[in-house]
Coordinates of C-alpha atoms in Angstrom, one line a residue:
Chain A
M951 CA 132.5 49.5 40.9
S952 CA 131.9 52.6 38.9
Q953 CA 128.4 52.9 40.4
L954 CA 130.1 52.9 43.8
I955 CA 132.6 55.6 42.8
Q956 CA 129.8 57.8 41.5
L957 CA 128.4 57.7 45.0
F958 CA 131.5 59.3 46.5
P959 CA 130.5 63.0 46.2
L960 CA 127.2 62.5 48.1
L961 CA 128.9 60.1 50.5
S962 CA 131.6 62.6 51.5
I963 CA 128.9 65.3 52.2
L964 CA 126.9 62.7 54.3
I965 CA 130.0 61.6 56.2
L966 CA 130.9 65.1 57.0
L967 CA 127.4 66.0 58.2
I968 CA 126.6 62.9 60.2
F969 CA 129.9 62.0 61.7
G970 CA 131.6 65.4 61.7
A971 CA 128.8 67.7 62.7
F972 CA 126.1 65.7 64.4
L973 CA 128.1 63.1 66.3
T974 CA 130.7 65.5 67.8
P975 CA 128.3 67.0 70.5
L976 CA 127.8 63.6 71.9
L977 CA 131.6 63.0 72.5
K978 CA 133.2 64.3 75.6
R979 CA 136.9 63.6 75.3
K980 CA 138.8 66.1 73.2
K981 CA 141.4 63.6 71.9
I982 CA 138.7 61.4 70.4
I983 CA 137.1 64.4 68.8
L984 CA 140.4 65.5 67.2
K985 CA 141.1 62.0 66.0
L986 CA 137.6 61.6 64.6
H987 CA 137.8 64.8 62.7
I988 CA 141.2 64.2 61.2
A989 CA 140.0 60.7 60.1
I990 CA 136.9 62.1 58.6
N991 CA 138.7 64.8 56.7
S992 CA 141.4 62.4 55.4
L993 CA 138.6 60.1 54.3
V994 CA 136.9 62.9 52.4
T995 CA 140.2 63.9 50.8
A996 CA 140.7 60.3 49.7
L997 CA 137.2 60.1 48.3
S998 CA 137.7 63.3 46.4
F999 CA 141.0 62.0 45.1
I1000 CA 139.4 58.8 43.8
T1001 CA 136.6 60.8 42.2
L1002 CA 139.2 63.0 40.5
F1003 CA 140.9 59.9 39.1
Y1004 CA 137.6 58.4 38.0
V1005 CA 136.7 61.7 36.2
A1006 CA 140.1 61.9 34.6
K1007 CA 139.8 58.3 33.3
F1008 CA 136.1 57.9 32.4
G1009 CA 135.0 61.5 31.9
P1010 CA 132.3 63.5 33.8
F1011 CA 129.2 61.9 35.3
V1012 CA 125.8 62.9 36.5
F1013 CA 124.5 61.7 39.9
Q1014 CA 120.8 61.8 40.7
I1015 CA 119.5 62.3 44.2
G1016 CA 116.0 62.5 45.5
H1017 CA 114.2 59.5 44.0
Y1018 CA 113.1 61.3 40.9
P1019 CA 114.9 62.0 37.6
A1020 CA 116.4 65.3 36.6
P1021 CA 113.8 68.2 36.4
F1022 CA 112.3 67.2 39.8
G1023 CA 115.2 65.6 41.7
I1024 CA 118.5 67.2 42.5
V1025 CA 121.4 66.4 40.2
F1026 CA 125.1 66.5 41.0
K1027 CA 127.2 67.1 38.0
I1028 CA 130.8 66.1 38.6
G1029 CA 133.3 67.1 35.9
P1030 CA 137.0 67.9 36.0
I1031 CA 136.4 71.4 37.4
E1032 CA 134.2 70.2 40.2
S1033 CA 136.4 67.3 41.2
S1034 CA 139.6 69.3 41.2
I1035 CA 138.1 72.1 43.3
G1036 CA 136.5 69.6 45.6
L1037 CA 139.9 67.9 46.1
M1038 CA 141.6 71.2 46.8
F1039 CA 138.9 72.1 49.4
S1040 CA 139.1 68.9 51.3
F1041 CA 142.9 68.7 51.2
V1042 CA 143.4 72.3 52.5
M1043 CA 140.8 71.6 55.2
T1044 CA 142.6 68.5 56.3
M1045 CA 145.9 70.3 56.5
V1046 CA 144.4 73.2 58.4
M1047 CA 142.8 70.8 60.8
W1048 CA 146.1 69.0 61.4
Y1049 CA 147.8 72.4 62.1
S1050 CA 145.0 73.4 64.4
I1051 CA 145.5 70.4 66.7
F1052 CA 148.7 72.1 68.1
S1053 CA 147.7 75.7 68.0
L1054 CA 144.0 76.1 68.4
E1055 CA 143.9 76.0 72.2
K1056 CA 146.3 78.9 72.4
E1057 CA 143.9 81.1 70.6
I1058 CA 140.4 80.1 71.7
K1059 CA 138.8 78.9 74.9
E1060 CA 139.0 75.2 75.6
K1061 CA 135.2 74.8 75.7
R1062 CA 134.9 76.1 72.2
V1063 CA 137.3 73.7 70.5
S1064 CA 134.7 71.0 69.7
F1065 CA 132.4 73.8 68.5
F1066 CA 135.1 74.8 66.0
Y1067 CA 135.4 71.3 64.6
I1068 CA 131.7 70.9 64.3
L1069 CA 131.5 74.2 62.3
N1070 CA 134.4 73.2 60.1
S1071 CA 132.7 70.0 59.1
L1072 CA 129.4 71.8 58.4
L1073 CA 131.4 74.4 56.4
L1074 CA 133.3 71.8 54.3
A1075 CA 130.1 69.8 53.6
S1076 CA 128.3 73.0 52.4
L1077 CA 131.2 74.2 50.3
L1078 CA 131.5 70.8 48.6
G1079 CA 127.7 70.9 48.0
I1080 CA 128.0 74.3 46.3
V1081 CA 130.7 73.0 44.1
Y1082 CA 129.0 69.7 43.1
T1083 CA 125.4 70.7 42.8
S1084 CA 123.7 71.4 39.5
D1085 CA 120.5 72.6 41.1
I1086 CA 120.3 76.3 41.6
F1087 CA 118.2 76.3 44.7
N1088 CA 120.2 73.5 46.3
G1089 CA 123.2 75.7 45.7
Y1090 CA 121.5 78.6 47.5
V1091 CA 120.7 76.4 50.5
F1092 CA 124.3 75.3 50.8
L1093 CA 125.4 78.9 50.4
E1094 CA 123.3 79.9 53.4
V1095 CA 124.7 77.0 55.5
S1096 CA 128.3 78.0 54.5
T1097 CA 127.6 81.7 55.5
L1098 CA 126.4 80.7 59.0
A1099 CA 129.2 78.3 59.5
A1100 CA 131.8 80.8 58.4
C1101 CA 130.3 83.4 60.8
G1102 CA 130.7 80.7 63.5
I1103 CA 134.4 80.1 62.9
I1104 CA 135.0 83.9 63.0
I1105 CA 133.1 84.3 66.3
V1106 CA 134.6 81.3 68.0
K1107 CA 137.3 83.4 69.5
D1108 CA 134.8 85.3 71.7
K1109 CA 136.4 88.7 71.6
K1110 CA 134.8 92.1 71.0
E1111 CA 136.4 92.6 67.6
N1112 CA 135.4 89.1 66.5
I1113 CA 131.7 89.7 67.3
K1114 CA 131.9 93.0 65.4
A1115 CA 133.6 91.5 62.4
A1116 CA 131.2 88.5 62.4
I1117 CA 128.1 90.7 62.5
K1118 CA 129.5 92.8 59.7
Y1119 CA 130.1 89.7 57.6
L1120 CA 126.7 88.3 58.5
L1121 CA 124.9 91.4 57.4
L1122 CA 126.8 91.8 54.1
S1123 CA 126.6 88.2 53.4
S1124 CA 122.9 88.0 54.1
L1125 CA 122.5 90.9 51.7
G1126 CA 124.4 88.9 49.1
S1127 CA 122.3 85.8 49.6
G1128 CA 119.2 87.9 49.5
L1129 CA 120.2 89.2 46.1
V1130 CA 121.0 85.6 44.9
L1131 CA 117.5 84.5 46.1
M1132 CA 115.9 87.3 44.2
G1133 CA 117.8 86.3 41.1
I1134 CA 116.6 82.7 41.5
A1135 CA 113.1 84.0 41.9
F1136 CA 113.3 86.0 38.6
I1137 CA 114.8 83.0 36.8
Y1138 CA 112.2 80.6 38.2
S1139 CA 109.4 82.9 37.1
I1140 CA 110.7 82.8 33.5
S1141 CA 111.7 79.2 33.2
G1142 CA 109.8 77.2 35.8
H1143 CA 112.8 75.1 36.5
L1144 CA 115.5 74.9 39.1
N1145 CA 117.8 72.5 37.4
M1146 CA 120.6 74.4 35.6
T1147 CA 120.4 72.5 32.3
Y1148 CA 116.6 72.8 32.1
I1149 CA 116.7 76.5 32.9
H1150 CA 119.2 77.0 30.1
G1151 CA 116.8 75.4 27.6
E1152 CA 114.0 77.7 28.7
I1153 CA 116.2 80.8 28.8
I1154 CA 117.3 80.3 25.2
A1155 CA 113.7 80.2 24.2
A1156 CA 112.8 83.3 26.2
A1157 CA 115.9 85.3 25.6
S1158 CA 114.5 87.5 22.8
D1159 CA 111.5 88.9 24.5
K1160 CA 112.5 88.9 28.1
T1161 CA 116.0 90.2 27.8
N1162 CA 115.7 92.9 30.5
L1163 CA 114.4 90.5 33.1
L1164 CA 117.3 88.1 32.4
L1165 CA 119.8 91.0 32.6
I1166 CA 118.4 92.1 36.0
S1167 CA 118.7 88.5 37.3
L1168 CA 122.2 88.3 35.9
I1169 CA 123.3 91.4 37.7
L1170 CA 121.7 90.2 40.9
F1171 CA 123.7 87.0 40.8
T1172 CA 126.9 88.8 39.9
I1173 CA 126.6 91.3 42.8
G1174 CA 125.2 88.8 45.3
L1175 CA 127.9 86.3 44.8
G1176 CA 130.4 89.1 44.4
I1177 CA 129.7 90.2 47.9
K1178 CA 130.3 86.7 49.2
S1179 CA 133.5 86.2 47.3
A1180 CA 134.9 89.7 48.1
M1181 CA 134.8 91.3 44.6
F1182 CA 136.6 94.6 44.9
P1183 CA 134.1 97.3 46.0
M1184 CA 132.1 94.8 48.0
H1185 CA 135.2 93.5 49.9
V1186 CA 134.7 95.6 53.1
W1187 CA 133.8 92.7 55.3
L1188 CA 136.9 90.6 54.4
P1189 CA 139.8 92.4 56.1
D1190 CA 138.0 92.6 59.5
A1191 CA 136.8 89.0 59.4
H1192 CA 140.1 87.5 58.3
T1193 CA 142.2 89.6 60.7
N1194 CA 140.3 88.9 63.8
A1195 CA 139.5 85.2 63.3
P1196 CA 141.9 82.6 64.8
S1197 CA 144.6 81.7 62.3
P1198 CA 143.2 78.3 61.1
S1199 CA 139.8 80.0 60.6
S1200 CA 141.5 82.8 58.6
A1201 CA 143.2 80.2 56.4
I1202 CA 139.9 78.4 55.8
L1203 CA 138.0 81.6 55.2
S1204 CA 140.4 83.0 52.6
S1205 CA 141.3 79.8 50.8
L1206 CA 137.9 78.0 50.8
V1207 CA 135.0 80.2 51.8
I1208 CA 135.5 83.0 49.2
K1209 CA 136.2 80.5 46.4
A1210 CA 133.0 78.5 46.4
P1211 CA 130.7 81.4 45.4
V1212 CA 132.9 82.0 42.4
V1213 CA 132.5 78.4 41.3
F1214 CA 128.7 78.9 41.7
L1215 CA 128.9 82.1 39.7
I1216 CA 130.9 80.4 36.9
K1217 CA 128.2 77.6 36.8
I1218 CA 125.5 80.2 36.6
Y1219 CA 127.2 82.0 33.8
Y1220 CA 128.0 79.0 31.6
L1221 CA 125.4 76.4 32.5
V1222 CA 122.3 78.6 33.2
Y1223 CA 122.7 81.6 30.9
G1224 CA 125.1 80.2 28.3
I1225 CA 128.0 81.9 26.7
E1226 CA 125.9 83.5 23.9
F1227 CA 123.7 85.4 26.2
I1228 CA 126.5 86.4 28.5
S1229 CA 128.8 87.7 25.7
N1230 CA 125.9 89.8 24.3
S1231 CA 125.5 91.5 27.7
N1232 CA 128.1 93.7 29.3
V1233 CA 128.6 91.6 32.4
F1234 CA 132.1 90.5 31.4
E1235 CA 133.2 94.2 31.1
L1236 CA 131.8 94.7 34.6
L1237 CA 133.9 91.8 35.9
L1238 CA 137.0 93.2 34.1
I1239 CA 136.5 96.6 35.7
F1240 CA 135.9 95.2 39.2
G1241 CA 138.7 92.6 38.9
G1242 CA 141.2 95.1 37.6
F1243 CA 140.4 97.7 40.3
G1244 CA 140.5 94.9 42.9
M1245 CA 144.0 93.8 41.7
I1246 CA 145.4 97.3 42.0
M1247 CA 143.4 98.8 44.9
G1248 CA 143.7 95.6 47.0
S1249 CA 147.5 95.8 46.7
L1250 CA 147.5 99.5 47.4
F1251 CA 145.4 99.0 50.5
A1252 CA 147.7 96.1 51.6
R1253 CA 150.7 98.3 51.2
R1254 CA 149.4 100.7 53.9
Q1255 CA 148.6 98.0 56.5
K1256 CA 150.5 97.8 59.8
I1257 CA 149.1 94.5 61.0
L1258 CA 150.5 91.4 59.3
K1259 CA 147.2 89.4 59.0
R1260 CA 145.4 92.5 57.7
L1261 CA 148.0 92.8 55.0
I1262 CA 147.5 89.2 53.9
A1263 CA 143.7 89.7 54.0
Y1264 CA 144.0 92.7 51.6
S1265 CA 146.2 90.6 49.4
S1266 CA 143.3 88.1 49.2
V1267 CA 141.2 90.9 47.7
A1268 CA 143.8 91.5 45.1
Q1269 CA 144.1 87.8 44.3
M1270 CA 140.3 87.5 43.9
G1271 CA 140.7 90.3 41.4
Y1272 CA 142.9 88.0 39.3
I1273 CA 140.2 85.4 39.3
F1274 CA 137.4 87.8 38.3
L1275 CA 139.7 89.2 35.6
G1276 CA 140.2 85.7 34.2
I1277 CA 136.5 85.1 34.1
G1278 CA 135.8 88.5 32.7
L1279 CA 138.2 87.9 29.7
G1280 CA 135.5 85.6 28.4
N1281 CA 137.7 83.2 26.5
E1282 CA 138.6 79.6 27.3
L1283 CA 142.1 80.3 28.5
G1284 CA 140.9 83.1 30.8
L1285 CA 138.3 80.9 32.5
T1286 CA 140.8 78.0 32.8
I1287 CA 143.3 80.3 34.5
A1288 CA 140.6 81.7 36.8
I1289 CA 140.0 78.1 38.0
Y1290 CA 143.7 77.3 38.2
H1291 CA 144.3 80.4 40.2
M1292 CA 141.5 79.4 42.6
I1293 CA 143.5 76.2 43.3
A1294 CA 146.8 77.9 43.4
H1295 CA 145.6 80.7 45.7
G1296 CA 143.8 78.3 48.0
L1297 CA 147.0 76.4 48.6
T1298 CA 149.2 79.5 48.8
K1299 CA 147.1 81.7 51.0
S1300 CA 146.4 78.9 53.5
S1301 CA 150.1 78.3 54.0
L1302 CA 150.7 82.0 54.2
F1303 CA 148.0 82.5 56.9
L1304 CA 149.2 79.5 58.9
S1305 CA 152.8 80.6 58.9
A1306 CA 151.8 84.1 59.9
G1307 CA 149.7 82.6 62.6
S1308 CA 152.7 80.7 64.0
F1309 CA 154.7 84.0 64.0
I1310 CA 151.9 85.6 66.1
E1311 CA 151.5 82.6 68.3
Q1312 CA 155.2 82.3 69.1
T1313 CA 156.1 86.0 69.5
G1314 CA 152.8 87.5 70.7
F1315 CA 153.2 90.5 68.3
K1316 CA 150.7 91.5 65.7
N1317 CA 152.4 94.4 63.8
I1318 CA 154.7 94.0 60.9
E1319 CA 157.5 96.1 62.3
D1320 CA 157.8 93.8 65.3
F1321 CA 158.6 91.0 63.1
K1322 CA 162.0 92.4 62.1
G1323 CA 164.7 89.7 62.5
I1324 CA 162.1 86.9 62.8
G1325 CA 164.1 85.0 60.2
K1326 CA 166.8 84.2 62.7
E1327 CA 164.3 83.2 65.4
M1328 CA 162.0 81.2 63.2
P1329 CA 163.9 80.3 60.0
V1330 CA 161.7 77.4 58.7
T1331 CA 158.5 79.3 59.2
L1332 CA 159.7 82.4 57.5
G1333 CA 161.0 80.1 54.7
I1334 CA 157.5 78.8 54.1
F1335 CA 156.1 82.3 54.3
T1336 CA 158.8 83.4 51.7
L1337 CA 157.9 80.6 49.3
S1338 CA 154.2 81.4 49.4
A1339 CA 154.9 85.2 49.1
L1340 CA 157.2 84.5 46.1
S1341 CA 154.3 82.6 44.5
L1342 CA 151.9 85.4 45.0
I1343 CA 154.5 87.9 43.6
G1344 CA 155.0 85.7 40.6
I1345 CA 158.4 84.1 40.6
P1346 CA 158.7 81.5 37.8
V1347 CA 157.7 77.9 38.3
L1348 CA 155.6 78.7 41.4
P1349 CA 151.8 78.7 40.6
G1350 CA 151.3 82.4 41.0
F1351 CA 153.6 83.0 38.1
I1352 CA 151.9 80.4 35.9
S1353 CA 148.5 82.1 36.4
K1354 CA 149.9 85.6 35.8
W1355 CA 151.7 84.4 32.6
N1356 CA 148.7 82.6 31.3
L1357 CA 146.4 85.5 32.3
A1358 CA 148.7 87.8 30.2
L1359 CA 148.5 85.4 27.3
A1360 CA 144.7 85.2 27.6
S1361 CA 144.3 89.0 27.7
I1362 CA 146.5 89.3 24.5
E1363 CA 144.3 86.6 22.9
S1364 CA 141.2 88.5 23.7
G1365 CA 142.7 91.7 22.2
K1366 CA 142.7 93.7 25.4
I1367 CA 146.4 94.6 25.6
Y1368 CA 146.0 97.3 28.3
L1369 CA 145.2 94.6 30.8
L1370 CA 148.9 93.6 30.7
A1371 CA 149.7 96.9 32.4
I1372 CA 147.3 96.1 35.2
I1373 CA 148.7 92.6 35.7
L1374 CA 152.3 94.0 35.7
I1375 CA 151.5 96.9 38.1
S1376 CA 149.7 94.5 40.4
S1377 CA 152.6 92.1 40.5
L1378 CA 155.0 94.9 41.3
L1379 CA 152.8 96.1 44.1
N1380 CA 152.7 92.5 45.4
A1381 CA 156.5 92.6 45.6
V1382 CA 156.4 96.0 47.2
Y1383 CA 154.5 94.8 50.2
Y1384 CA 155.7 91.3 50.6
F1385 CA 159.5 91.9 50.2
P1386 CA 160.0 94.2 53.2
I1387 CA 158.7 91.6 55.5
I1388 CA 161.0 88.9 54.1
I1389 CA 164.1 91.2 53.8
N1390 CA 163.6 92.6 57.3
G1391 CA 163.0 89.1 58.6
Y1392 CA 166.2 87.6 57.2
F1393 CA 168.7 90.4 56.8
G1394 CA 170.0 93.7 58.3
E1395 CA 172.5 94.2 61.1
D1396 CA 170.0 96.2 63.3
N1397 CA 167.2 93.7 62.7
L1398 CA 169.2 90.6 63.7
D1399 CA 170.7 92.4 66.7
G1400 CA 170.1 90.5 69.9
K1401 CA 168.1 87.7 68.3
V1402 CA 169.0 84.1 69.2
F1403 CA 169.0 81.5 66.4
R1404 CA 165.9 79.4 66.4
S1405 CA 165.0 80.6 69.8
K1406 CA 161.3 80.9 69.1
S1407 CA 160.8 78.3 66.3
K1408 CA 158.0 75.9 66.5
P1409 CA 158.8 72.1 66.8
I1410 CA 159.1 70.7 63.3
K1411 CA 156.3 68.2 64.1
E1412 CA 153.8 71.1 64.3
L1413 CA 155.0 72.6 61.0
I1414 CA 154.6 69.4 58.9
P1415 CA 151.0 70.3 57.6
V1416 CA 152.2 73.8 56.5
I1417 CA 155.3 72.2 54.8
I1418 CA 153.1 69.7 53.0
L1419 CA 150.8 72.5 51.9
S1420 CA 153.7 74.5 50.5
L1421 CA 155.2 71.4 48.8
V1422 CA 151.8 70.7 47.1
M1423 CA 151.7 74.3 46.1
V1424 CA 155.1 74.0 44.4
A1425 CA 154.0 70.7 42.8
V1426 CA 150.9 72.4 41.4
G1427 CA 153.3 74.9 39.9
F1428 CA 155.6 72.3 38.4
L1429 CA 152.7 70.2 37.0
S1430 CA 150.8 73.2 35.8
G1431 CA 150.7 71.9 32.2
S1432 CA 148.7 68.8 33.1
V1433 CA 146.5 70.6 35.7
I1434 CA 145.6 73.3 33.1
N1435 CA 144.9 70.7 30.4
F1436 CA 142.7 68.8 32.8
I1437 CA 140.7 71.9 33.7
K1438 CA 140.5 72.9 30.0
S1439 CA 138.9 69.5 29.2
G1440 CA 136.2 70.4 31.8
I1441 CA 135.5 73.8 30.3
S1442 CA 135.1 72.5 26.8
I1443 CA 132.3 70.2 27.8
M1444 CA 130.6 72.8 30.0
Chain B
M760 CA 105.3 87.0 86.1
K761 CA 104.5 84.2 88.5
T762 CA 101.1 84.0 90.1
K763 CA 99.1 81.1 91.2
I764 CA 96.4 81.7 88.5
I765 CA 98.9 81.6 85.7
E766 CA 100.7 78.5 87.0
N767 CA 97.5 76.6 87.3
I768 CA 96.1 77.5 83.9
V769 CA 99.5 76.7 82.3
K770 CA 99.4 73.4 84.1
I771 CA 96.2 72.6 82.2
L772 CA 97.2 74.2 79.0
I773 CA 100.6 72.6 78.4
P774 CA 99.5 69.0 78.0
L775 CA 96.8 70.1 75.5
I776 CA 99.4 72.0 73.5
Q777 CA 101.8 69.1 73.5
V778 CA 99.1 66.6 72.5
F779 CA 98.2 68.9 69.6
G780 CA 101.9 69.2 68.6
I781 CA 102.4 65.4 68.7
Y782 CA 99.2 65.0 66.6
V783 CA 100.5 67.5 64.0
I784 CA 103.8 65.6 63.8
L785 CA 102.3 62.1 63.5
F786 CA 99.7 63.0 61.0
G787 CA 102.0 65.2 58.9
H788 CA 102.1 62.7 56.0
I789 CA 98.4 62.3 55.5
S790 CA 97.0 65.7 56.5
P791 CA 98.3 69.2 56.7
G792 CA 101.2 69.5 59.2
G793 CA 104.5 67.8 59.6
G794 CA 107.7 67.8 61.6
F795 CA 108.4 71.5 61.4
A796 CA 104.9 72.7 62.2
G797 CA 104.4 70.2 65.0
G798 CA 107.9 70.8 66.4
S799 CA 107.3 74.5 66.6
I800 CA 104.1 73.8 68.6
L801 CA 105.9 71.5 71.0
G802 CA 108.7 74.0 71.3
S803 CA 106.2 76.8 72.2
S804 CA 104.9 74.6 75.0
I805 CA 108.4 74.3 76.6
I806 CA 109.0 78.0 76.1
L807 CA 105.7 78.7 77.9
F808 CA 106.8 76.4 80.7
R809 CA 110.1 78.2 81.2
F810 CA 108.5 81.7 81.2
V811 CA 106.0 80.7 83.8
Y812 CA 108.0 78.4 86.1
G813 CA 111.3 80.2 85.9
S814 CA 114.6 79.2 84.4
E815 CA 116.1 77.2 87.3
H816 CA 113.1 74.9 87.6
T817 CA 113.0 74.3 83.8
D818 CA 116.7 73.6 83.7
K819 CA 116.2 70.9 86.3
K820 CA 113.4 69.4 84.3
Y821 CA 114.9 69.8 80.8
P822 CA 118.7 69.8 81.4
Y823 CA 120.8 71.3 78.6
K824 CA 122.9 68.2 78.3
Y825 CA 120.0 65.9 77.6
L826 CA 118.4 68.2 75.1
M827 CA 121.7 68.5 73.2
R828 CA 122.0 64.8 73.2
T829 CA 118.5 64.4 71.9
V830 CA 119.1 66.8 69.1
S831 CA 122.3 65.1 68.1
I832 CA 120.8 61.7 68.1
A833 CA 117.8 62.8 66.2
L834 CA 120.0 64.5 63.6
I835 CA 122.2 61.4 63.2
M836 CA 119.2 59.2 62.8
Y837 CA 117.6 61.6 60.3
G838 CA 120.9 61.9 58.3
S839 CA 121.6 58.2 58.3
L840 CA 118.0 57.2 57.3
K841 CA 117.7 59.7 54.6
G842 CA 121.2 59.1 53.4
M843 CA 120.6 55.4 53.3
L844 CA 117.5 56.0 51.2
F845 CA 119.5 58.1 48.8
I846 CA 122.2 55.4 48.6
L847 CA 119.7 52.6 48.1
D848 CA 118.0 54.6 45.5
H849 CA 121.2 55.0 43.6
F850 CA 121.7 51.3 43.5
G851 CA 118.1 50.8 42.4
I852 CA 116.8 49.0 45.5
D853 CA 114.4 51.5 47.0
K854 CA 111.6 48.9 46.9
I855 CA 112.5 48.0 50.5
I856 CA 110.7 51.1 51.7
P857 CA 107.0 51.0 50.8
V858 CA 105.2 53.8 49.2
G859 CA 102.4 55.2 51.4
V860 CA 98.6 54.9 50.9
P861 CA 96.6 58.0 51.5
N862 CA 94.4 58.1 54.6
T863 CA 96.2 55.2 56.3
F864 CA 98.2 56.1 59.3
L865 CA 101.0 53.5 59.2
S866 CA 101.7 53.8 55.5
G867 CA 104.0 56.7 54.8
G868 CA 107.0 54.5 54.7
S869 CA 110.0 56.4 55.9
I870 CA 108.1 59.7 56.3
I871 CA 106.8 59.1 59.8
P872 CA 110.2 58.5 61.4
L873 CA 111.7 61.4 59.5
N874 CA 108.9 63.6 60.6
I875 CA 109.4 62.6 64.2
M876 CA 113.2 63.4 64.0
I877 CA 112.5 66.8 62.5
G878 CA 109.9 67.4 65.2
L879 CA 112.4 66.7 67.9
V880 CA 115.1 68.9 66.4
V881 CA 112.7 71.8 65.7
T882 CA 111.3 71.6 69.3
I883 CA 114.6 71.9 70.9
T884 CA 116.0 74.4 68.5
F885 CA 113.0 76.7 69.0
Y886 CA 113.5 76.4 72.8
F887 CA 117.2 77.2 72.5
I888 CA 116.6 80.2 70.3
A889 CA 114.0 81.6 72.7
I890 CA 116.4 81.2 75.7
L891 CA 119.2 82.8 73.7
F892 CA 117.1 85.9 72.9
E893 CA 115.5 86.1 76.3
E894 CA 118.5 85.4 78.6
G895 CA 121.5 85.9 76.4
E896 CA 123.2 82.6 77.2
L897 CA 122.2 79.0 77.1
E898 CA 122.5 77.4 80.6
Y899 CA 125.9 76.1 79.6
E900 CA 128.1 75.8 82.7
H901 CA 125.6 75.0 85.3
A902 CA 124.0 72.3 83.3
S903 CA 127.3 70.5 82.5
E904 CA 128.3 70.3 86.1

């Protein structure tokens, strides 16, 4: 039985590729395609859930692929971090798929719908691959697949801005993967291995006389994966891509696609280089600077936006800043909170994008000032939006608060008290740009003038996936103690 | 460019190219070559056919619908065969598939079918890429009608 469960990570990737991506072009009827994809994604979510339980009960395991043992074959290493992130990815993808059944055809041409689902399956398979793999080149290949699939889900809308945004993303992202490939080449020339554990052994032996080469490769990895995960000065592709893509794509892009490279980066830091080498270099200070600037500048940029989806996209830049700040603190709590915040932000941002998408779909407006009084017309949707926004601002019990609180504790623990100011300012700025939308949506005589109660609201059936997403988000906040402990148990064995 | 000379020479040339491509695919496991190399040779033959005989004639001969179907089936078979091998290997029963003997054609075990699948996928993908860059659009609408 346990041998069967250890198969699940590979099995979920195979199912997604074979049935999700390769079988769909053969099918003609759209209803069958939709049902097939919902079934596949639910199955993958269930498999990830079972894997998570298995890991929680019996501890992490190593799964070998490719007919040969470790240094030659590929190895999947499934621990608490990998299984929880994998569950989050597949769950959010399932919910977004569910939402997209009702809304996708209003945004993209009918011919492209099956294309969208094919790309989403490819994307989820490659993201799960990045998260699970312990082979550095295998991770690179999955990274490339995820880049191309992500470009596809931006471009699927077939408008001029989409093509522009996707080409911008493709160029910057290719630059990022080029840097990662160069880093792998440096590492391979030193160690002669591609498996992370074996590279680590060789690097420790070579660390004293090849320090500069190792430092160069470390920076190449940091910048390359930083571009892909929208680290602050390299975030320029993100707002265009997330604004112009159809809303389900925006939700996937901002809650899944920019998280997977961070997981890969954490694996490279801790499994390949090891904590001794990393803490002797200055790379964590670099992450602190980039993360801190991202938290403040991302919020400041978001404050100035007039288009709703663009505001949420810039807010993603700020939230990625929190994750990089947590990694950059360099202690156990900081890393734990970085991973917890990945899960929290993934759930929050997807429900935020989906509810913003339903505003746009029902009213036809794009700009923030047109959404005054939307709370009377679409009370439930704005309620979901409010809940998610409150989580990002940092209202207690919601997951955004938990990560901010623990991030503050971690920065005190590491002796960098000035970071508290950055966290506080960033939270206040979050409030500054989210509250006007909510307040103008629900209150104000002028705003509500002439609006009819629930006149534009979506049927509740179509909102169920978003409601489930926000409920799970609240649950992650309530159960934060056990979630954080679970992640911590994964970090201590890393 | 469409003259009688080119058409007649291409008529002779294409079968030669295709036979060579098939040879490279089939002997990939015991000599230099393989699915990707052979598939690119086969793909170049179809691209040559299209450039010489024009897009309408080629679309009739190789309709988009059938090519897409071939790619999907080849990918499904590749994925299920290789995935099955991985899964069997995990359970320790990979003895079902024999290990190949050098210099014997029918010996590579699962490598020959996998190479053929890769060859098909690469052939059609190369052809599609060439059309995309030359004409800007795959023959989408008029093939599906």
